[in-house]
XYZ file of C-alpha atoms in Angstrom:
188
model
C 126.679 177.425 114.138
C 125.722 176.653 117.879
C 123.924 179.679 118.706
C 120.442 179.465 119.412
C 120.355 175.524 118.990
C 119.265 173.750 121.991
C 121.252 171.117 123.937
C 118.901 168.177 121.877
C 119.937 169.253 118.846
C 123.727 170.001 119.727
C 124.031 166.614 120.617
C 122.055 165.234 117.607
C 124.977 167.437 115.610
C 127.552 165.011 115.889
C 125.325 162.138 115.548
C 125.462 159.196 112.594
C 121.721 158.734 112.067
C 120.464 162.497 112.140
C 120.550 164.868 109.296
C 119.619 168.177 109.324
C 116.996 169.511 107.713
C 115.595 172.852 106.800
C 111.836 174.173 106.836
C 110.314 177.051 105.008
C 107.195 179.022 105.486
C 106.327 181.435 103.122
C 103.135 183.347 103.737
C 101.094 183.496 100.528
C 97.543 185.225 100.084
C 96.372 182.162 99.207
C 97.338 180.808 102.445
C 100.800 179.943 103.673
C 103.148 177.211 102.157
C 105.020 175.072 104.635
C 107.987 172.718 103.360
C 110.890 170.923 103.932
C 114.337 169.804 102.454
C 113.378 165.735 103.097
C 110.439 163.622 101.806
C 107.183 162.773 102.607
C 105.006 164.733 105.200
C 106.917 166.186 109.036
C 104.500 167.386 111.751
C 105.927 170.037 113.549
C 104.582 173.567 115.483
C 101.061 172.097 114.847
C 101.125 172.328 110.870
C 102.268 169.808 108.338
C 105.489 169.923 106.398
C 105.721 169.055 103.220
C 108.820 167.294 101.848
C 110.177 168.841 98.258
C 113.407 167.261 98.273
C 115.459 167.671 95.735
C 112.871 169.924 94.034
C 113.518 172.638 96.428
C 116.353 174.903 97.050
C 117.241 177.467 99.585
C 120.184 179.664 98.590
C 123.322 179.976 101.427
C 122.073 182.308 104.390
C 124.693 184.765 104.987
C 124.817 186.316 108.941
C 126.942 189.654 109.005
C 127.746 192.201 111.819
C 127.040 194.585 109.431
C 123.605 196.199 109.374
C 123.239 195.405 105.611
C 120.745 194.354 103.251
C 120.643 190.310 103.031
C 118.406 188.767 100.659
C 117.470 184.731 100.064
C 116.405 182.824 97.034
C 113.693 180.055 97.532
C 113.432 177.895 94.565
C 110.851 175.130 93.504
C 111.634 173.258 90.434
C 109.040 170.637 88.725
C 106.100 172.905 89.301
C 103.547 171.441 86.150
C 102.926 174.180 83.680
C 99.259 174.336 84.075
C 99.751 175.549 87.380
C 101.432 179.072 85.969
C 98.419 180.885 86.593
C 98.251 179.927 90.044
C 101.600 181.252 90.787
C 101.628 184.360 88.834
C 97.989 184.986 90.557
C 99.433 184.825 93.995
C 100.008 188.372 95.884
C 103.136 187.353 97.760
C 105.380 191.046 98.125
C 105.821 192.403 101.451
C 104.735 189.163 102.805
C 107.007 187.271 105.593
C 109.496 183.917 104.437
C 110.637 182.038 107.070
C 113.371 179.924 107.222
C 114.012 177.025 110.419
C 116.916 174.673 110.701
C 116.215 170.946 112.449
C 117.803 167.757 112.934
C 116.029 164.814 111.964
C 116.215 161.174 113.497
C 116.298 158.426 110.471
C 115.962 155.675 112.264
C 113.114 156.989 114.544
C 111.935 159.067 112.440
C 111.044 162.240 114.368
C 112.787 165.494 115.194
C 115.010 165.707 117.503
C 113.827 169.347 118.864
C 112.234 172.276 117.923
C 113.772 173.695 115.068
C 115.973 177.173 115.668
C 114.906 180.010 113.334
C 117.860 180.677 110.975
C 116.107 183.714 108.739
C 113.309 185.890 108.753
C 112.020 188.610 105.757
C 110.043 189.675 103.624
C 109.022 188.391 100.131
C 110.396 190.463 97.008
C 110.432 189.586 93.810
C 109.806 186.198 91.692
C 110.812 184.973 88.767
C 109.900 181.784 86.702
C 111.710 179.731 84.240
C 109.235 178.268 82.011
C 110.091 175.100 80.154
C 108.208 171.356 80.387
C 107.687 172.221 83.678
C 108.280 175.850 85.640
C 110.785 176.742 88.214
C 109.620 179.376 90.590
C 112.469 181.159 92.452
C 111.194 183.971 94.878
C 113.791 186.334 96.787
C 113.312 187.740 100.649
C 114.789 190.391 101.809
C 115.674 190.274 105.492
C 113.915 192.758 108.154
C 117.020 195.072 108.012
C 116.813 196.165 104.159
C 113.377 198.144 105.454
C 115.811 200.971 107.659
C 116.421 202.538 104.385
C 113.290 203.461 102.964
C 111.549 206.641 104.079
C 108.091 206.101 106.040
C 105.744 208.501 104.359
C 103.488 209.753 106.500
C 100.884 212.650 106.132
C 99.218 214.832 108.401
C 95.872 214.813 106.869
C 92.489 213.827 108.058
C 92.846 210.254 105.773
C 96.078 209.536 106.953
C 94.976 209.771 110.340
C 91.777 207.717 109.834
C 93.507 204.814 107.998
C 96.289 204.703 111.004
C 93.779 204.918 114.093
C 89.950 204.613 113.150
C 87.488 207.057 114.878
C 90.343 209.426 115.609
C 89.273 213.089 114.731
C 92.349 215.057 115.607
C 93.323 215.965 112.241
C 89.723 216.491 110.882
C 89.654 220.185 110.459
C 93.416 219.943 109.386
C 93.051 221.487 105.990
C 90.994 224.239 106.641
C 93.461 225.007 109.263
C 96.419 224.992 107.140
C 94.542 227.618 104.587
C 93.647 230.060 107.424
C 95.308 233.408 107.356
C 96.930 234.376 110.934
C 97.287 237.699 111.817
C 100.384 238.229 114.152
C 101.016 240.883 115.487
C 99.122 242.934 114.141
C 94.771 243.706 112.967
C 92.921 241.952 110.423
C 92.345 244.300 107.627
């Protein structure tokens, strides 16, 4: 998977003391979550990372020529109970998940570049598995699964305001669309 990975981290590939290492930002109303797939706390693009470890799980990222729906699982296990209204409180559908790949140093420590964005999408659906503690797994749907669905779109007055404030083009559109024409021919 060399496309899109700079020459730093193509080199830090093949390398004995870096391992790669995933990020994920998931854009909550609440404020966004930013994580990562080692331990402890990474600074990177100006935010802090935080490490789940083993507590987190991204499922495989498939890439396809095909322009098909691909979805992702996020998972975070160990979430304490008492924090199940927090989650099930959170608006997160239609909002974007993002997933980065990077190579981390272990014995300095740092990244070795920028990470290269390896998915982008849109939040779906989550589900929880509630036991001692709760195990939240939310699925994104890449940017492609959106082709299919209509765009419903109305030419009335509202529709017109909520798209482009101020506009009035469409203000007098009902009264025009009960109007009786005459073609052709005189009003009686």
């Amino acid at each position: 998977m060399s496309r899109g990975l700079s020459t730093n981290n193509l080199t830090a590939v093949g390398a004995d003391s870096v391992a790669p290492i995933l990020f994920s930002e998931l854009d909550f109303s609440g404020g966004f979550v930013r994580v990562h797939s080692g331990l402890g706390t990474i600074t990177w693009g100006g935010y802090d990372w935080l490490g789940v470890g083993t507590f987190g799980n991204v499922s495989a990222v498939e890439d396809s020529a095909e322009m098909q729906r691909q979805t992702m699982s996020y998972t975070l296990n160990g979430i304490p109970s008492e924090m199940m209204s927090i989650v099930l409180g959170e608006e997160y559908q239609g909002r974007s998940a993002t997933l980065y790949l990077g190579f981390f140093d272990t014995t300095t420590h740092i990244l070795t570049d920028t990470p290269v964005l390896v998915a982008l999408g849109k939040m779906d659906v989550a589900t929880i598995d509630q036991g001692e503690t709760l195990s939240v797994t939310v699925t994104a749907e890449s940017r492609v699964s959106a082709w299919n669905r209509p765009i419903v779109r109305r030419y009335t007055h509202a529709e017109q305001i909520a798209r482009f404030p101020g506009d009035k083009g469409l203000e007098f559109i009902d009264q025009a669309s009960r109007k009786e024409i005459y073609w052709g021919r005189k009003a009686q």
